[in-house]
Amino acid sequence: MGTRFRQRPIRYPLLILSLLMIVSIVGLTVWHPIIGTLYGILVIATTFVSWKYEKNTYEETERHIAMLSYRLENVGEKALLEMPIGIILIDDETTIEWANPYIKKMMNGDELIGRDLSFISEELMSLTAHEDLHEMNATVEDRQYRVLFKREEKLLYFFDITEQVEIEELYYEDRTVLAILFIDNYDEITQGMDDQTRSQTNTLITSLVNKWGSYHDIYIKRISSDRFMAVMNESILSNLEKKKFAILDDIREITAQQNLSLTLSIGVGAGSPSLTELGELAQSSLDLVLGRGGDQVAIKQPDGKVRFYGGKTNPVEKRTRVRARVISHALRDLIQDSDQVFVMGHKMPDMDAIGSSIGVRKMADMNKVDGYVVIDFDQIDQSINRLMQVVKDKSDLYDRFLSPDQVLDKMTDKSLVVIVDTHKPSMTIDERIVNQASKVVVIDHHRRGEEFIDRPMLVYMEPYASSTAELITELLEYQPKNDKISMLEATALLAGIIVDTKSFTLRTGARTFEAASYLRTNGADTILVQRLLKEDLNTYLERAQIVKTAEFVHNGIVIAHGEKDQVYNSVLIAQTADILLTMKDISASFVVARRSDGKIGISARSLGEINVQIIMEALGGGGHLTNAATQLQVDTIEEAIERLKKAIDETLEGSQES
């Protein structure tokens, strides 16, 4: 624009007008000399004034531009040197070539020219190293800066955002958090108490909870005999998380001194400005905690992420025959309203998953509906293979086992899919079946995790049960009696119970023996169970090689691992962890080995002193307090072991803090 102005384009139309006026003067003079002369004088005067005005305007504008340029140059220089923005110029080797006074002030007057950029902050090296990174937040001398990097000019701008960050932190720390506190087993324990004892128990619980609330500045209101509502903010919640919710241990230990087996479950809703959503999140979190056995805290965010604390004790058995009967009748109605029933367990199914599947398929027969078991014959271990061989030789049950592709072809809108021994869609034999089904039922004995099958019609999750086979056996007792359980079906269910209880030594309650007794009454063959669960010599030797690698990483905790490049069966990994747990001075065992799917599997076992479920959940897995597992997508066994050790350390530190 300045170049065009300096060419003075207004002169061209003035010149043309001047020429035209000369022509008109000549013409008028020839026609009438006096008029032509007067007109000529007027035109010449007007033209002179116009050219003079154009010249003055140009010169004034030139002076204005020169003055403005000077002022802008002066202001730009002052802005560069005096504005509260740090500016640094670096070379190709990230050496500082120039820095404005503000950046020097940021660094308390230290000389920067000639130093490497890392002298200001190590974080900045990633900004210059990554081609696709153009800005980042960095900490310099205890203050927060937003750093912009102009890669072509090799120029960095530093904007102080410390106050902004502090305001954001204050906002997030002051956001409302809602929590629901639930006293586990309250109704069962107080049912037989007299009024005075019940009143004393209520006073004790209320006193403990209110004292905890008062200490942490939490508003608490008792809303029913076994529930409290708590209101706090994010900063208080953060403090509680640092202390691992010590209230759980206080309630458990103090009530135990009074011969009361009371524990506390807490569901927390956080991260939303909507009070309605916070309430829904808190209730959802509490449902999740109760589904995992109680004595825990779940903190749920609007994005679905959940953090867990507690869960140090085995869940107390509190399911009743009434609940089993109600669930059995509800399942019967769903089966009768379906044209087919497809039963599916988890990937690499064990005897519990297969036995449970066979039991649910039997329920379909009892209700005169076609039932099928989903199985991937490429993903079964030796014990399941032996069972399938017995089924193939001794009954027509074998025809009721279908591959996932066959099931997908047979499914209709009226088909019912029953998921057993897992509640995670990603863990099922084929997730496509879950996604295609319009009616889904979940029956499981594991503690509920974050991932869960979407919109099931019926959920029967009992972490107090020894196995899913035990739950299925109880449900079978309330089904129509027009079709007796066969010996093979009873044996498969009994084998599932025996495998998950380690021959009735772990997680075994009175109901477990009742279920086993019912199966024995219906012809379950214990000799056949032993034959199915036998292992060959090579498997024994493989397991022995893993046991040889066992090392103590903490008092009572051992980690063993397989060969670096050898692939192991997941059942063998689990069995090795079980074997280690039977040895002297070992209270928790972890076995790390490569799986056939390319992942590194970790199987964890405990006698109950250490919650291996929390450790495995920290690595993306889950399970029970005494029995858990996970799979890691890492390259080496060494890397998996390092991550496992870190998770163990963090869990043990958290236990000591609380």
XYZ file of C-alpha atoms in Angstrom, residues 192-523:
332
model
C -31.287 -60.277 66.136
C -30.278 -57.433 68.458
C -32.451 -55.999 71.178
C -33.344 -52.302 71.063
C -30.604 -51.201 73.442
C -27.805 -53.044 71.621
C -29.058 -51.815 68.241
C -29.134 -48.250 69.578
C -25.562 -48.585 70.879
C -24.446 -49.948 67.508
C -26.112 -47.059 65.695
C -24.494 -44.566 68.049
C -21.059 -46.142 67.522
C -21.364 -46.055 63.720
C -22.770 -42.516 63.649
C -20.048 -41.319 65.995
C -17.263 -42.834 63.868
C -18.630 -41.477 60.598
C -19.382 -38.004 61.984
C -15.956 -37.787 63.627
C -14.338 -38.672 60.305
C -16.493 -36.091 58.515
C -15.753 -33.368 61.042
C -12.003 -34.008 60.873
C -11.981 -33.670 57.073
C -14.565 -30.839 56.927
C -17.183 -33.040 55.226
C -20.915 -32.488 55.661
C -22.527 -35.836 56.547
C -26.205 -36.657 56.988
C -27.607 -40.068 57.917
C -30.437 -40.773 55.477
C -31.416 -44.285 56.602
C -30.365 -46.949 59.069
C -27.492 -48.108 56.873
C -26.792 -45.101 54.630
C -25.148 -41.684 54.939
C -24.940 -38.848 52.435
C -21.678 -36.872 52.322
C -20.908 -33.550 50.608
C -17.324 -32.371 50.103
C -15.121 -30.773 47.452
C -12.349 -32.057 45.187
C -9.506 -30.936 47.470
C -10.980 -32.900 50.385
C -11.458 -35.912 48.111
C -7.831 -35.660 46.992
C -6.711 -35.658 50.631
C -8.852 -38.717 51.358
C -7.319 -40.521 48.375
C -3.817 -39.761 49.631
C -4.767 -41.432 52.921
C -6.395 -44.347 51.046
C -9.699 -43.711 52.860
C -8.515 -44.738 56.316
C -12.149 -44.665 57.508
C -12.564 -48.151 55.984
C -9.941 -49.601 58.325
C -11.235 -47.622 61.313
C -14.798 -48.915 60.903
C -13.632 -52.491 60.369
C -11.197 -52.577 63.299
C -13.294 -50.680 65.853
C -16.476 -52.648 65.146
C -14.469 -55.878 65.279
C -13.457 -54.984 68.843
C -17.201 -54.857 69.625
C -17.683 -58.303 67.997
C -19.480 -56.695 65.048
C -18.446 -57.640 61.491
C -19.354 -54.271 60.017
C -17.571 -52.728 57.046
C -18.140 -49.561 55.067
C -18.741 -49.142 51.331
C -18.526 -45.706 49.720
C -19.691 -44.621 46.288
C -18.366 -41.227 45.146
C -19.509 -39.049 42.260
C -17.016 -36.402 41.132
C -15.972 -34.272 38.177
C -19.340 -32.850 37.099
C -20.909 -29.414 37.694
C -24.379 -31.017 37.709
C -25.607 -32.098 41.148
C -28.049 -34.531 39.515
C -25.247 -36.223 37.619
C -23.073 -36.311 40.751
C -25.853 -38.123 42.607
C -26.233 -40.644 39.790
C -22.470 -41.202 39.682
C -22.358 -41.725 43.463
C -25.168 -44.304 43.336
C -23.575 -46.044 40.352
C -20.244 -46.152 42.210
C -21.908 -47.643 45.275
C -23.601 -50.321 43.139
C -20.190 -51.109 41.667
C -18.610 -51.395 45.133
C -21.364 -53.673 46.422
C -20.987 -55.805 43.309
C -17.305 -56.206 44.185
C -18.023 -57.386 47.729
C -18.088 -54.135 49.721
C -15.506 -52.713 52.144
C -14.244 -50.484 49.323
C -14.490 -47.021 47.803
C -15.280 -46.341 44.141
C -14.832 -42.848 42.691
C -16.557 -42.400 39.354
C -16.087 -39.586 36.832
C -18.517 -38.555 34.055
C -16.207 -40.119 31.454
C -16.764 -43.519 33.098
C -13.324 -43.816 34.694
C -13.376 -45.378 38.154
C -10.759 -45.405 40.908
C -10.934 -48.021 43.676
C -9.601 -48.029 47.222
C -9.845 -50.587 50.002
C -11.077 -54.117 49.455
C -8.595 -55.602 51.910
C -10.969 -58.205 53.332
C -12.696 -61.181 51.846
C -16.379 -60.429 51.216
C -18.728 -61.890 53.790
C -21.208 -64.357 52.351
C -24.649 -62.811 52.488
C -26.539 -64.179 49.491
C -29.643 -66.112 50.383
C -31.643 -69.020 48.994
C -34.445 -66.550 48.400
C -32.285 -64.510 46.016
C -31.141 -67.662 44.194
C -34.778 -68.733 43.755
C -35.838 -65.282 42.504
C -32.957 -65.150 40.000
C -33.673 -68.718 38.868
C -37.338 -67.909 38.212
C -36.414 -64.697 36.355
C -33.945 -66.640 34.224
C -36.580 -69.315 33.567
C -38.989 -66.660 32.258
C -36.309 -65.187 29.978
C -35.460 -68.651 28.621
C -39.106 -69.484 27.955
C -39.534 -66.185 26.061
C -36.604 -67.043 23.774
C -36.346 -69.260 20.712
C -32.734 -70.310 21.476
C -30.230 -69.949 24.308
C -26.508 -69.471 23.647
C -24.117 -69.740 26.601
C -20.621 -68.285 26.435
C -17.751 -68.050 28.900
C -14.417 -66.256 28.721
C -11.483 -66.675 26.367
C -9.311 -69.738 27.078
C -12.154 -71.213 29.173
C -11.365 -73.139 32.322
C -13.452 -75.904 33.857
C -15.596 -73.396 35.764
C -16.562 -71.552 32.569
C -17.293 -74.758 30.612
C -19.097 -76.455 33.511
C -21.241 -73.346 34.071
C -22.030 -73.164 30.354
C -23.137 -76.785 30.346
C -25.303 -76.093 33.404
C -27.083 -73.109 31.799
C -27.589 -75.110 28.597
C -29.266 -77.743 30.781
C -31.657 -75.063 32.092
C -32.689 -74.411 28.488
C -33.434 -78.144 28.069
C -35.468 -78.129 31.292
C -37.587 -75.332 29.806
C -37.852 -77.111 26.418
C -35.808 -74.482 24.561
C -32.822 -75.298 22.355
C -29.601 -74.455 24.188
C -26.043 -74.279 22.832
C -22.589 -73.719 24.316
C -20.218 -71.373 22.466
C -16.696 -72.724 22.282
C -13.574 -72.010 20.279
C -11.868 -75.382 19.878
C -8.573 -73.630 19.074
C -8.533 -72.056 22.553
C -9.020 -74.938 24.983
C -6.505 -76.555 27.325
C -5.888 -80.239 27.942
C -8.471 -80.672 30.727
C -11.240 -79.109 28.609
C -10.093 -81.206 25.654
C -10.436 -84.357 27.762
C -13.927 -83.300 28.854
C -14.935 -82.667 25.243
C -13.637 -86.104 24.279
C -15.719 -87.728 27.040
C -18.771 -85.709 25.933
C -18.215 -86.794 22.327
C -17.887 -90.477 23.241
C -20.654 -90.827 25.818
C -23.567 -88.533 24.885
C -25.260 -86.477 22.200
C -24.341 -83.310 24.143
C -21.407 -82.752 21.781
C -23.758 -81.526 19.039
C -24.758 -78.671 21.339
C -21.284 -77.122 21.184
C -20.985 -74.504 18.415
C -18.226 -72.248 17.143
C -18.728 -68.449 17.322
C -19.332 -68.240 13.553
C -22.031 -70.926 13.732
C -23.724 -69.056 16.582
C -23.692 -65.764 14.661
C -25.436 -67.511 11.762
C -28.118 -69.064 14.016
C -28.887 -66.061 16.234
C -32.209 -64.224 15.914
C -33.777 -61.234 17.639
C -35.474 -63.613 20.092
C -32.285 -65.461 21.022
C -30.960 -65.207 24.589
C -27.206 -64.982 25.250
C -26.014 -65.955 28.729
C -22.475 -64.854 29.715
C -20.910 -66.929 32.496
C -17.731 -66.578 34.591
C -16.977 -63.080 33.253
C -18.726 -59.739 32.915
C -16.286 -58.035 30.574
C -17.283 -58.094 26.892
C -13.635 -58.012 25.810
C -12.995 -61.202 27.799
C -15.796 -63.256 26.196
C -14.980 -65.901 23.598
C -16.366 -63.677 20.825
C -17.450 -60.096 21.511
C -19.451 -60.024 18.263
C -22.026 -62.337 19.834
C -22.533 -59.942 22.749
C -22.888 -56.981 20.385
C -25.387 -58.782 18.137
C -27.575 -60.123 20.964
C -30.734 -58.224 21.888
C -31.145 -60.132 25.191
C -28.147 -60.753 27.466
C -27.842 -62.284 30.949
C -24.661 -62.099 33.067
C -23.851 -64.706 35.744
C -20.479 -64.312 37.429
C -18.681 -64.709 40.756
C -15.887 -62.185 40.141
C -15.814 -58.730 41.673
C -17.239 -56.207 39.281
C -14.731 -54.143 37.299
C -14.981 -50.937 35.288
C -15.713 -52.718 32.016
C -19.176 -54.269 31.963
C -21.556 -55.716 29.389
C -23.908 -53.022 28.125
C -27.601 -53.124 29.133
C -27.994 -56.757 30.336
C -31.555 -57.883 31.066
C -30.512 -59.834 34.178
C -27.344 -59.734 36.273
C -26.464 -62.317 38.925
C -23.061 -61.419 40.350
C -22.067 -62.905 43.690
C -18.418 -62.338 44.666
C -19.141 -64.363 47.809
C -19.526 -67.552 45.754
C -16.610 -69.914 45.244
C -17.297 -70.309 41.537
C -19.844 -69.635 38.833
C -20.520 -73.378 38.765
C -21.730 -73.114 42.367
C -24.156 -70.324 41.398
C -25.443 -72.295 38.394
C -25.935 -75.396 40.529
C -28.133 -73.437 42.949
C -30.148 -71.995 40.062
C -30.665 -75.492 38.616
C -32.406 -76.588 41.808
C -35.302 -74.176 41.120
C -35.802 -75.032 37.449
C -38.606 -77.353 36.189
C -37.878 -80.966 37.153
C -38.983 -82.522 33.872
C -35.419 -83.289 32.778
C -32.900 -84.792 35.209
C -29.265 -83.630 35.234
C -27.044 -86.226 33.578
C -23.878 -87.635 35.098
C -21.688 -85.712 32.644
C -23.435 -82.411 33.318
C -23.176 -82.856 37.089
C -19.517 -83.883 36.756
C -18.644 -80.835 34.644
C -20.225 -78.526 37.243
C -18.460 -80.295 40.120
C -15.140 -80.047 38.249
C -15.713 -76.292 37.915
C -16.222 -75.957 41.684
C -13.183 -78.126 42.486
C -10.899 -76.161 40.142
C -11.913 -72.735 41.461
C -11.761 -73.760 45.131
C -8.494 -75.695 44.729
C -10.232 -78.857 45.924
C -12.363 -77.010 48.524
C -9.442 -75.206 50.195
C -10.010 -71.595 49.051
C -13.131 -69.367 49.075
C -15.232 -72.281 50.273
C -18.424 -71.695 52.254
C -21.267 -73.852 53.494
C -23.172 -73.214 50.259
C -20.217 -74.600 48.283
C -20.517 -77.983 50.007
C -24.300 -77.911 49.590
C -23.889 -77.388 45.843
C -21.300 -80.187 45.659
C -23.630 -82.479 47.622
C -26.487 -81.752 45.201
C -24.254 -82.609 42.248
C -23.046 -85.840 43.873
C -26.665 -86.771 44.495
C -27.273 -86.302 40.768
C -24.454 -88.632 39.763
